[in-house]
Amino acid sequence: MARLLIITTPGRSGWTMLLLVVTLLSHLTTTLTAGTMTPQELLRGFSAQCNVDSSTSSFQTLLSDSVGNYSLGFLQVNKNQLALAVIHVPSEEPLWIASTNRLARWSDRTRISFNGSLVISDPHTGLFWSSYTDGDRVRISNTSNLLIEKVNTSVSVLWQSFQFPYDTLMENQNFTNAMTLVSSNGRYSMKLGSNFIGFYAKFNVDSNSDPDSGQIYLKHHPLEAKARVFEGQGPIRIVLNSDGYLGMYQNGSTPVDVQPFSSFQQPGSGNRRIRLEPDGNLIGYFWTGSSWVTDFKQISDPCELPSACGSYGLCQPGKGCSCLDNRTEYNSGHCDIPGNQKEDSGGDFCGLIDRNYRVLRTYGVQLPQKEIKAYTIKSSLEKCESSCEEVCTCWGVVYSNTSGFGYTIDYPIQTLVGVQDETKMGYFKLKEGSGKKKLVVWLVVGIGSSCGAILLFLGVMWMFWKRSAREKRSYVEEEGVGEGVGPYTDLGSDNLKSIELS
Ligand SMILES: *[C@@H]1O[C@H](CO)[C@@H](O)[C@H](O)[C@H]1NC(C)=O
Ligand SMILES: *[C@@H]1O[C@H](CO)[C@@H](O)[C@H](O)[C@H]1NC(C)=O
Ligand SMILES: *[C@@H]1O[C@H](CO)[C@@H](O)[C@H](O)[C@H]1NC(C)=O
Ligand SMILES: *[C@@H]1O[C@H](CO)[C@@H](O)[C@H](O)[C@H]1NC(C)=O
Ligand SMILES: *[C@@H]1O[C@H](CO)[C@@H](O)[C@H](O)[C@H]1NC(C)=O
Ligand SMILES: *[C@@H]1O[C@H](CO)[C@@H](O)[C@H](O)[C@H]1NC(C)=O
Ligand SMILES: *[C@@H]1O[C@H](CO)[C@@H](O)[C@H](O)[C@H]1NC(C)=O
Ligand SMILES: *[C@@H]1O[C@H](CO)[C@@H](O)[C@H](O)[C@H]1NC(C)=O
């Protein structure tokens, strides 16, 4: 719909200037969201704001590739935050997200601009993300690679999103030892070692934000059927091949490892992606033209996932999830053990408040992927247990009475795998429910009530003061009291609001 706007302003010399402004703005925005007129490149000087109108969808398109399979735009996350993302348009799957330490707000103040650098900023909070380039244009390749290019006599790529992956790798995208895939919940990551693909979990909430810190939960070593990895002779890289396999390469084009997918050698190109999932698995997807089907799972047995049933869970092959503590019920994906909830399970048993624990012993359990876990040989379960008891960073041990292998768990207990073997035993520390949590609750209640009391006192004093002032004034002015009451009560309710907010 076109609008006609007539603005009359008196000029300096007394003239009247007539300004005719035809705003096609509303028309423009509808076509933009409809995607028919989405630009295929952004040039220097481009700038766009996030449109927070509640009627708009959670993704706002700014740029598309030549066929409209992929788009760059504002993606709404966590209800009120915003990320710059490349999505697959038909399925609305995010494939790439600009990684920032903090996310911008889903607000019309947040804008993206291109002045050589692609920049997300907010005039109040400043810069959130920048590509730090000096390019001439931005475009998306037909494989979803976001490119910033310099255009002079020839075109050169200055920056590409394929070098900064998020949780997804696309077909023919090189994954090198300089890159990390991180699951969308930030818990799991994938990195290349000198001769393996490593998968890492961050179960210790307290540990610093270094992506390297974390427990390795899976190592994939190459088969080296046709070529070998020569250590110290250059890094390895992996590529999702159009033919339907995950290939590992060192030098040249002969793979040192091939992990074929179930859609191996299906015709077509540009239909594949792999993603590190929020459960720690690496999953391959094939686009059928209308939906993504799974054609590869790095971890095929669900019980071998790093935390299949959540903390203090028990995964029994073929039976599913229950809890290590058989007095606890498995409920909507986790075991509710007081004091061991996700939000306060971060700290170990070394702190002042967290020293207390009770012990849980179970039989017929082992660690998932135990082949890659470090162990020490102990002559008895008692010796193994006491080595954990004395160490406040130890959360538990798993011991095999037949082999004498003792596995120390130095992170919050996750899911154990059930086995039909009573000689495999577990010893686990459980935080006392009355630890930190209760103290924190009491602190909050204490602070809250004393603040409340002070505010109430101030409020009452203020009311008294106002009333006496009003009485004095109405005495002098002999005005109607009704008029005076309005503003005062209004002010009062404003005050209440600010208390609620703070
Ligand atoms: C582009 O804008 C950002 C943010 O305003 C600024 O920091 C940067 O210096 C600008 N770059 C150029 C080349 O003007
Ligand atoms: C074109 O741009 C590239 C990248 O900045 C630069 O290396 C090259 O020298 C430029 N060529 C000319 C002719 O300016
Ligand atoms: C991946 O790396 C190989 C070898 O370095 C290179 O030939 C190829 O062009 C790269 N592919 C992409 C999409 O960057
Ligand atoms: C691989 O490449 C590195 C560096 O480019 C080289 O030093 C090494 O000899 C090569 N190894 C093989 C097996 O070709
Ligand atoms: C992308 O475009 C190139 C040519 O520019 C073409 O060779 C290739 O097959 C296309 N890939 C897809 C997935 O469409
Ligand atoms: C890309 O677009 C083409 C043409 O519309 C379509 O056939 C193909 O399935 C699309 N690919 C993906 C991965 O969406
Ligand atoms: C719970 O496990 C313990 C030890 O494994 C066993 O003695 C007890 O009978 C079990 N309780 C229930 C309700 O299954
Ligand atoms: C562990 O093994 C020892 C020696 O083989 C045996 O005496 C003991 O009963 C076993 N303990 C359990 C709990 O199975």
XYZ file of C-alpha atoms and ligand atoms in Angstrom:
614
model
C 0.000 0.000 0.000
C 1.417 3.391 -0.963
C 1.055 6.372 1.297
C 1.077 10.050 0.391
C 2.699 12.381 2.838
C 2.548 16.163 2.537
C 4.755 18.172 4.831
C 4.651 21.954 4.897
C 7.501 23.802 6.518
C 8.008 27.565 6.640
C 11.323 28.479 5.003
C 13.804 30.996 6.401
C 12.736 33.764 4.040
C 9.090 33.132 4.680
C 8.470 30.865 1.741
C 6.496 27.726 2.131
C 8.117 24.600 0.894
C 5.947 21.792 -0.278
C 7.349 18.373 0.131
C 5.802 15.421 -1.520
C 6.962 12.181 -0.111
C 5.582 9.006 -1.439
C 6.416 6.272 0.936
C 6.522 2.915 -0.573
C 8.018 1.622 2.628
C 5.240 -0.718 3.594
C 5.157 -2.059 0.068
C 8.917 -2.637 0.160
C 8.904 -4.518 3.420
C 6.188 -6.917 2.281
C 8.115 -7.838 -0.848
C 11.297 -8.214 1.181
C 9.766 -10.693 3.559
C 8.042 -12.478 0.714
C 11.508 -13.084 -0.679
C 10.746 -12.252 -4.290
C 12.885 -9.136 -4.309
C 15.555 -10.159 -1.845
C 18.880 -8.743 -2.985
C 21.597 -11.138 -4.121
C 24.396 -8.864 -3.054
C 24.983 -6.119 -0.501
C 27.166 -3.196 -1.456
C 29.052 -0.649 0.652
C 26.656 1.663 2.444
C 24.054 -1.014 3.085
C 22.321 -0.773 6.422
C 19.214 -2.447 7.846
C 17.429 -2.482 11.143
C 15.739 -5.341 12.847
C 11.967 -5.026 12.527
C 10.436 -5.985 15.846
C 6.850 -5.793 14.642
C 5.191 -8.775 16.294
C 3.635 -9.830 12.988
C 7.000 -10.528 11.382
C 8.471 -13.999 11.565
C 11.481 -15.010 13.626
C 13.744 -14.642 10.609
C 14.181 -11.452 8.566
C 15.814 -11.905 5.207
C 18.508 -9.473 4.048
C 20.279 -11.406 1.311
C 19.765 -14.605 -0.697
C 21.769 -16.809 -3.017
C 20.941 -16.927 -6.735
C 18.298 -19.661 -6.494
C 16.852 -18.788 -3.091
C 17.969 -21.915 -1.244
C 19.867 -19.934 1.383
C 19.363 -16.565 3.065
C 21.249 -14.274 5.387
C 19.218 -12.417 7.962
C 18.264 -11.597 11.522
C 17.343 -14.708 13.463
C 15.365 -14.388 16.672
C 16.843 -16.513 19.458
C 15.893 -16.997 23.129
C 12.739 -14.871 22.573
C 14.447 -11.485 22.899
C 17.861 -11.880 21.338
C 19.139 -11.748 17.835
C 21.801 -13.506 15.809
C 23.053 -12.933 12.295
C 22.428 -16.235 10.558
C 22.443 -18.051 7.247
C 19.485 -20.391 6.984
C 18.293 -23.007 4.541
C 15.125 -21.298 3.320
C 12.724 -24.219 2.636
C 13.397 -25.859 6.026
C 14.341 -22.705 7.998
C 17.311 -24.594 9.471
C 20.088 -22.271 10.648
C 23.345 -23.369 9.016
C 25.658 -20.643 10.206
C 25.537 -18.079 13.003
C 27.984 -15.244 13.550
C 29.705 -16.210 16.761
C 29.732 -13.481 19.401
C 30.419 -13.448 23.117
C 27.090 -11.762 23.734
C 24.023 -11.621 21.554
C 22.381 -8.411 20.398
C 18.824 -7.655 21.472
C 15.813 -8.396 19.294
C 15.144 -4.681 19.012
C 14.782 -2.115 16.253
C 17.925 -0.463 17.570
C 20.022 -3.391 16.418
C 21.299 -2.920 12.928
C 23.501 -4.608 10.406
C 25.588 -2.554 8.046
C 28.233 -3.055 5.427
C 30.966 -0.463 5.084
C 33.662 -2.845 3.905
C 33.117 -4.791 7.103
C 29.883 -6.557 7.830
C 28.909 -5.194 11.238
C 26.208 -5.874 13.839
C 25.811 -2.966 16.207
C 23.479 -1.135 18.509
C 23.964 2.619 19.113
C 23.568 2.084 22.859
C 25.657 -1.021 23.462
C 28.071 -0.710 20.562
C 29.620 -3.326 18.342
C 28.558 -6.967 18.669
C 30.287 -8.517 15.725
C 32.366 -7.472 12.756
C 34.046 -9.289 9.896
C 36.930 -6.751 10.047
C 37.384 -6.649 6.282
C 37.662 -4.004 3.616
C 35.471 -5.543 0.950
C 33.228 -4.269 -1.812
C 30.308 -6.674 -1.714
C 28.651 -9.451 0.274
C 26.966 -12.440 -1.311
C 25.997 -16.045 -0.590
C 27.314 -18.883 -2.740
C 25.024 -21.640 -3.995
C 26.368 -23.828 -1.168
C 25.462 -21.316 1.601
C 28.949 -19.855 1.981
C 28.672 -16.183 2.986
C 31.378 -14.311 1.082
C 32.873 -10.846 1.419
C 34.656 -10.004 -1.800
C 36.958 -7.359 -3.191
C 36.045 -6.430 -6.723
C 38.690 -4.732 -8.852
C 40.083 -6.224 -12.041
C 39.307 -9.626 -10.603
C 37.171 -10.853 -7.730
C 38.919 -12.079 -4.590
C 37.342 -13.520 -1.477
C 38.470 -11.664 1.659
C 36.320 -13.499 4.184
C 34.028 -16.537 4.104
C 31.701 -18.041 6.660
C 32.965 -21.541 5.756
C 36.126 -20.664 7.663
C 34.144 -19.931 10.824
C 31.673 -22.802 11.115
C 28.984 -22.936 13.779
C 27.459 -26.398 14.345
C 27.069 -27.371 10.686
C 29.353 -28.374 7.832
C 28.057 -28.206 4.286
C 29.062 -30.288 1.313
C 32.679 -29.690 0.224
C 33.334 -27.343 3.124
C 36.854 -27.912 4.447
C 37.045 -28.560 8.161
C 40.612 -28.000 9.320
C 42.479 -28.219 12.604
C 42.022 -24.453 13.019
C 38.235 -24.843 13.318
C 35.787 -26.040 15.948
C 32.192 -27.130 15.602
C 30.127 -26.299 18.674
C 26.657 -27.679 19.373
C 23.927 -25.045 19.627
C 23.693 -25.487 23.411
C 27.458 -24.946 23.750
C 27.970 -28.252 25.557
C 29.761 -30.269 22.901
C 32.495 -29.517 20.436
C 34.340 -31.250 17.651
C 37.992 -30.638 16.768
C 40.658 -32.422 14.786
C 43.648 -33.967 16.482
C 46.855 -34.910 14.718
C 45.292 -38.135 13.440
C 41.728 -38.320 14.778
C 38.409 -36.482 15.054
C 37.873 -35.574 18.698
C 34.532 -34.927 20.372
C 34.550 -33.037 23.647
C 31.965 -32.352 26.339
C 31.871 -29.536 28.848
C 30.133 -30.979 31.894
C 31.866 -28.705 34.368
C 29.895 -25.486 34.262
C 32.552 -23.847 36.418
C 35.469 -24.558 34.144
C 36.540 -21.572 32.091
C 35.082 -20.900 28.678
C 38.064 -22.332 26.803
C 36.581 -24.719 24.243
C 39.561 -27.025 24.741
C 38.671 -27.707 28.326
C 36.318 -30.592 28.539
C 36.231 -34.352 28.523
C 36.868 -36.197 25.328
C 33.937 -38.558 24.808
C 34.706 -39.937 21.383
C 37.757 -40.317 19.194
C 37.369 -41.340 15.605
C 40.574 -42.763 14.159
C 41.028 -43.168 10.403
C 40.910 -46.615 8.869
C 43.837 -45.821 6.562
C 42.697 -48.370 3.985
C 44.098 -46.613 0.919
C 46.446 -44.042 2.431
C 48.119 -43.481 5.763
C 48.377 -40.509 8.075
C 52.005 -39.513 8.505
C 52.284 -37.767 11.831
C 54.210 -34.549 11.754
C 53.726 -34.255 7.986
C 50.948 -31.743 7.862
C 47.536 -31.514 9.488
C 44.508 -33.567 8.540
C 41.191 -32.111 7.348
C 37.755 -33.558 6.795
C 35.278 -32.874 4.004
C 31.699 -33.941 3.478
C 31.874 -35.365 -0.016
C 29.060 -34.956 -2.567
C 29.099 -38.713 -3.066
C 27.851 -39.244 0.470
C 30.749 -39.876 2.795
C 32.809 -38.049 5.351
C 36.360 -38.159 4.085
C 39.539 -37.478 6.021
C 42.538 -36.219 4.104
C 46.115 -35.331 4.846
C 48.002 -34.536 1.647
C 46.407 -34.822 -1.716
C 43.059 -36.195 -2.726
C 43.302 -39.807 -1.557
C 41.304 -40.073 1.665
C 42.922 -41.672 4.698
C 39.454 -42.427 6.009
C 35.975 -42.775 4.555
C 32.795 -42.946 6.608
C 30.070 -43.781 4.089
C 26.489 -42.593 4.640
C 23.376 -44.625 3.936
C 22.715 -42.366 0.943
C 26.149 -43.188 -0.498
C 26.437 -42.316 -4.212
C 22.949 -40.914 -4.536
C 22.849 -38.486 -7.441
C 22.701 -34.738 -7.006
C 24.954 -32.200 -5.383
C 24.455 -29.574 -2.730
C 22.024 -31.742 -0.775
C 24.104 -32.657 2.229
C 25.078 -31.298 5.602
C 26.349 -32.664 8.911
C 25.662 -31.118 12.273
C 26.999 -31.514 15.807
C 23.758 -32.009 17.711
C 22.792 -30.758 21.192
C 23.113 -34.380 22.407
C 26.729 -34.600 21.221
C 26.131 -36.778 18.181
C 27.339 -35.878 14.698
C 24.449 -36.425 12.299
C 24.381 -36.406 8.508
C 21.341 -35.089 6.614
C 20.264 -35.465 3.013
C 17.809 -33.029 1.381
C 15.164 -34.973 -0.555
C 13.666 -31.834 -2.054
C 11.033 -31.472 0.639
C 12.688 -32.572 3.875
C 15.992 -33.557 5.465
C 16.466 -37.263 6.135
C 19.140 -38.663 8.424
C 21.736 -40.683 6.560
C 24.575 -40.866 9.079
C 25.088 -41.048 12.846
C 28.584 -40.936 14.296
C 27.260 -42.622 17.458
C 24.719 -45.237 16.430
C 23.940 -46.688 19.878
C 21.974 -44.054 21.825
C 23.342 -45.319 25.167
C 26.856 -44.494 23.983
C 26.001 -40.782 23.724
C 27.908 -38.683 26.279
C 24.836 -38.003 28.392
C 21.979 -40.032 26.944
C 19.729 -39.795 30.013
C 21.112 -36.673 31.655
C 23.030 -36.483 34.926
C 22.792 -39.471 37.264
C 20.907 -41.304 34.519
C 21.124 -44.945 33.566
C 20.786 -46.018 29.963
C 19.929 -49.656 29.374
C 20.379 -50.813 25.798
C 16.998 -51.653 24.350
C 15.152 -50.443 27.455
C 15.896 -46.732 27.552
C 16.408 -44.339 30.406
C 16.031 -44.625 34.156
C 17.967 -43.252 37.120
C 21.115 -44.520 38.827
C 19.343 -44.063 42.142
C 16.381 -46.424 41.874
C 14.449 -44.321 44.403
C 14.413 -41.452 41.923
C 12.022 -41.365 39.016
C 13.132 -40.541 35.523
C 11.081 -37.541 34.563
C 10.950 -35.581 31.295
C 14.555 -36.251 30.358
C 16.311 -36.135 33.722
C 16.644 -37.492 37.211
C 15.567 -34.964 39.805
C 17.994 -35.435 42.631
C 17.779 -32.556 45.110
C 20.922 -30.439 45.130
C 22.118 -31.952 41.869
C 20.081 -29.917 39.429
C 21.725 -28.677 36.335
C 22.063 -25.105 37.545
C 23.967 -25.971 40.704
C 25.797 -29.100 39.622
C 28.747 -27.116 38.358
C 30.975 -26.909 41.397
C 32.853 -29.915 42.740
C 33.109 -30.936 46.400
C 35.943 -28.560 47.242
C 34.007 -25.420 48.177
C 33.024 -24.490 51.731
C 29.311 -25.094 51.236
C 29.646 -28.051 48.907
C 31.686 -30.431 51.040
C 28.780 -32.593 52.092
C 27.704 -35.506 49.995
C 26.077 -38.872 50.276
C 27.188 -41.960 48.412
C 25.316 -44.035 45.887
C 26.553 -47.510 44.902
C 25.239 -49.433 41.918
C 26.078 -52.712 40.200
C 26.053 -53.531 36.523
C 27.133 -50.130 35.187
C 29.943 -48.863 32.980
C 30.949 -45.603 31.340
C 29.866 -44.923 27.751
C 32.796 -45.102 25.303
C 34.939 -46.519 28.098
C 37.564 -47.612 25.556
C 38.950 -44.088 25.356
C 38.727 -43.272 29.065
C 41.804 -43.279 31.241
C 41.930 -45.867 34.009
C 44.188 -47.015 36.800
C 44.473 -50.583 38.029
C 43.280 -51.079 41.596
C 43.285 -54.318 43.550
C 39.827 -53.817 45.048
C 36.721 -51.690 44.895
C 37.462 -50.343 48.389
C 40.849 -49.017 47.256
C 39.266 -47.493 44.210
C 36.542 -45.837 46.279
C 38.891 -44.455 48.890
C 41.035 -42.875 46.192
C 37.945 -40.924 45.169
C 36.706 -40.222 48.675
C 39.873 -38.311 49.527
C 39.805 -36.104 46.438
C 37.280 -33.293 46.388
C 37.387 -32.949 42.586
C 36.317 -36.590 42.191
C 32.618 -37.214 41.561
C 32.783 -40.983 41.452
C 34.482 -44.107 40.175
C 33.508 -47.054 38.047
C 35.340 -50.264 38.838
C 35.529 -53.644 37.183
C 36.085 -56.411 39.697
C 37.334 -58.772 37.003
C 39.899 -56.587 35.244
C 40.731 -54.297 38.168
C 40.269 -51.223 35.979
C 39.201 -48.156 37.917
C 37.806 -45.147 36.042
C 37.796 -41.860 37.914
C 35.020 -39.403 37.062
C 36.251 -35.854 37.607
C 33.173 -34.077 36.267
C 29.499 -34.071 37.321
C 28.125 -37.594 36.917
C 26.381 -38.079 33.580
C 24.663 -41.172 32.207
C 26.049 -44.628 32.884
C 25.362 -47.598 30.649
C 23.641 -50.606 32.180
C 25.332 -53.991 31.617
C 24.381 -57.538 32.625
C 27.525 -57.879 34.680
C 27.386 -57.428 38.429
C 31.183 -57.252 38.696
C 31.117 -53.785 37.120
C 30.369 -51.374 39.934
C 29.867 -47.694 40.428
C 30.471 -45.400 43.390
C 28.989 -41.936 43.022
C 28.912 -38.839 45.176
C 25.612 -37.003 45.434
C 25.379 -33.468 46.746
C 23.312 -33.062 49.860
C 20.100 -31.332 48.928
C 20.462 -28.937 51.810
C 23.738 -27.447 50.686
C 24.241 -24.371 48.667
C 20.691 -24.190 47.429
C 19.068 -23.735 50.805
C 21.641 -21.180 51.830
C 21.072 -19.237 48.643
C 17.312 -19.381 49.160
C 17.696 -18.071 52.703
C 20.018 -15.333 51.521
C 17.530 -14.268 48.871
C 14.630 -14.358 51.317
C 16.674 -12.444 53.878
C 17.855 -9.735 51.528
C 14.465 -9.544 49.854
C 12.543 -9.100 53.082
C 14.916 -6.532 54.560
C 14.813 -4.547 51.309
C 11.043 -4.841 51.347
C 10.868 -3.592 54.911
C 13.056 -0.589 54.138
C 11.019 0.254 51.056
C 7.770 -0.097 52.954
C 9.091 2.160 55.679
C 10.243 4.774 53.151
C 6.927 4.514 51.323
C 4.916 5.065 54.493
C 7.104 8.007 55.491
C 6.699 9.489 52.035
C 2.912 9.107 52.123
C 2.777 10.820 55.508
C 4.964 13.613 54.280
C 2.899 14.094 51.117
C -0.361 13.992 53.016
C 0.746 16.606 55.482
C 2.082 18.746 52.637
C -1.216 18.387 50.773
C -3.246 19.148 53.826
C -1.169 22.249 54.394
C -1.590 23.323 50.784
C -5.325 22.701 50.548
C -5.617 24.637 53.765
C -3.908 27.590 52.163
C -5.285 27.320 48.636
C -8.739 26.035 49.569
C -8.685 23.887 46.425
C -10.748 20.728 45.881
C -9.017 17.750 47.443
C -10.107 15.426 44.595
C -7.820 17.150 42.122
C -4.849 16.733 44.379
C -5.375 13.056 44.978
C -4.942 11.970 41.348
C -1.318 12.789 40.760
C -0.294 11.528 44.176
C -1.820 8.104 43.728
C -0.386 7.991 40.204
C 3.052 8.651 41.570
C 2.477 5.984 44.141
C 1.705 3.352 41.534
C 4.718 4.412 39.471
C 6.835 3.804 42.513
C 5.345 0.355 42.919
C 6.171 -0.472 39.317
C 9.809 0.430 39.737
C 10.016 -1.772 42.798
C 8.561 -4.675 40.872
C 11.121 -4.140 38.136
C 14.091 -3.964 40.455
C 32.654 0.260 9.681
O 31.833 0.459 10.799
C 32.376 0.010 12.033
C 31.325 0.171 13.103
O 30.713 1.411 13.058
C 33.651 0.780 12.328
O 34.209 0.304 13.540
C 34.632 0.583 11.188
O 35.784 1.352 11.404
C 34.007 0.948 9.853
N 34.911 0.542 8.803
C 35.208 1.332 7.779
C 36.136 0.763 6.754
O 34.741 2.448 7.680
C 42.515 -6.197 -6.045
O 42.252 -6.506 -4.664
C 43.114 -7.467 -4.105
C 42.646 -7.763 -2.697
O 42.600 -6.628 -1.910
C 44.550 -6.969 -4.156
O 45.399 -7.974 -3.631
C 44.925 -6.639 -5.580
O 46.201 -6.066 -5.607
C 43.902 -5.673 -6.187
N 44.216 -5.467 -7.601
C 44.242 -4.286 -8.165
C 44.541 -4.263 -9.605
O 44.022 -3.272 -7.531
C 39.449 -27.356 0.507
O 40.843 -27.583 0.610
C 41.414 -28.117 -0.576
C 42.861 -28.408 -0.307
O 43.466 -27.413 0.450
C 41.218 -27.120 -1.719
O 41.720 -27.667 -2.902
C 39.724 -26.820 -1.888
O 39.529 -25.830 -2.841
C 39.129 -26.361 -0.586
N 37.682 -26.248 -0.742
C 37.000 -25.158 -0.387
C 35.528 -25.196 -0.631
O 37.527 -24.197 0.131
C 52.470 -33.560 3.205
O 52.680 -32.162 3.097
C 53.711 -31.699 3.942
C 53.735 -30.182 3.864
O 53.143 -29.718 2.702
C 55.018 -32.314 3.549
O 56.051 -31.869 4.407
C 54.928 -33.836 3.636
O 56.078 -34.449 3.176
C 53.731 -34.363 2.841
N 53.539 -35.755 3.178
C 53.287 -36.706 2.272
C 53.114 -38.084 2.770
O 53.188 -36.455 1.098
C 27.052 -23.945 -7.814
O 27.482 -23.216 -8.918
C 28.566 -23.807 -9.619
C 28.930 -22.893 -10.760
O 29.037 -21.609 -10.342
C 28.163 -25.172 -10.141
O 29.260 -25.777 -10.783
C 27.698 -26.046 -8.995
O 27.220 -27.273 -9.450
C 26.612 -25.345 -8.197
N 26.313 -26.128 -7.021
C 25.080 -26.340 -6.597
C 24.942 -27.120 -5.360
O 24.118 -25.904 -7.197
C 18.044 -25.610 -4.247
O 17.156 -25.146 -5.193
C 16.899 -26.053 -6.231
C 16.026 -25.328 -7.246
O 14.944 -24.729 -6.608
C 16.226 -27.281 -5.662
O 15.977 -28.219 -6.688
C 17.150 -27.900 -4.629
O 16.516 -28.996 -3.999
C 17.530 -26.889 -3.595
N 18.507 -27.463 -2.701
C 18.414 -27.393 -1.387
C 19.491 -28.040 -0.600
O 17.482 -26.843 -0.841
C 17.243 -50.398 44.653
O 18.549 -50.917 44.513
C 19.021 -51.566 45.679
C 20.484 -51.936 45.461
O 20.775 -52.151 44.147
C 18.129 -52.784 45.995
O 18.575 -53.432 47.174
C 16.704 -52.309 46.156
O 15.841 -53.406 46.315
C 16.245 -51.497 44.953
N 14.949 -50.904 45.212
C 13.965 -50.917 44.337
C 12.714 -50.246 44.759
O 14.069 -51.450 43.259
C 35.321 -59.186 43.565
O 36.273 -60.199 43.268
C 36.782 -60.869 44.407
C 37.851 -61.809 43.969
O 37.611 -62.315 42.681
C 35.637 -61.581 45.117
O 36.110 -62.204 46.271
C 34.567 -60.554 45.499
O 33.462 -61.197 46.065
C 34.135 -59.778 44.297
N 33.246 -58.718 44.739
C 32.088 -58.482 44.172
C 31.309 -57.361 44.774
O 31.699 -59.099 43.198
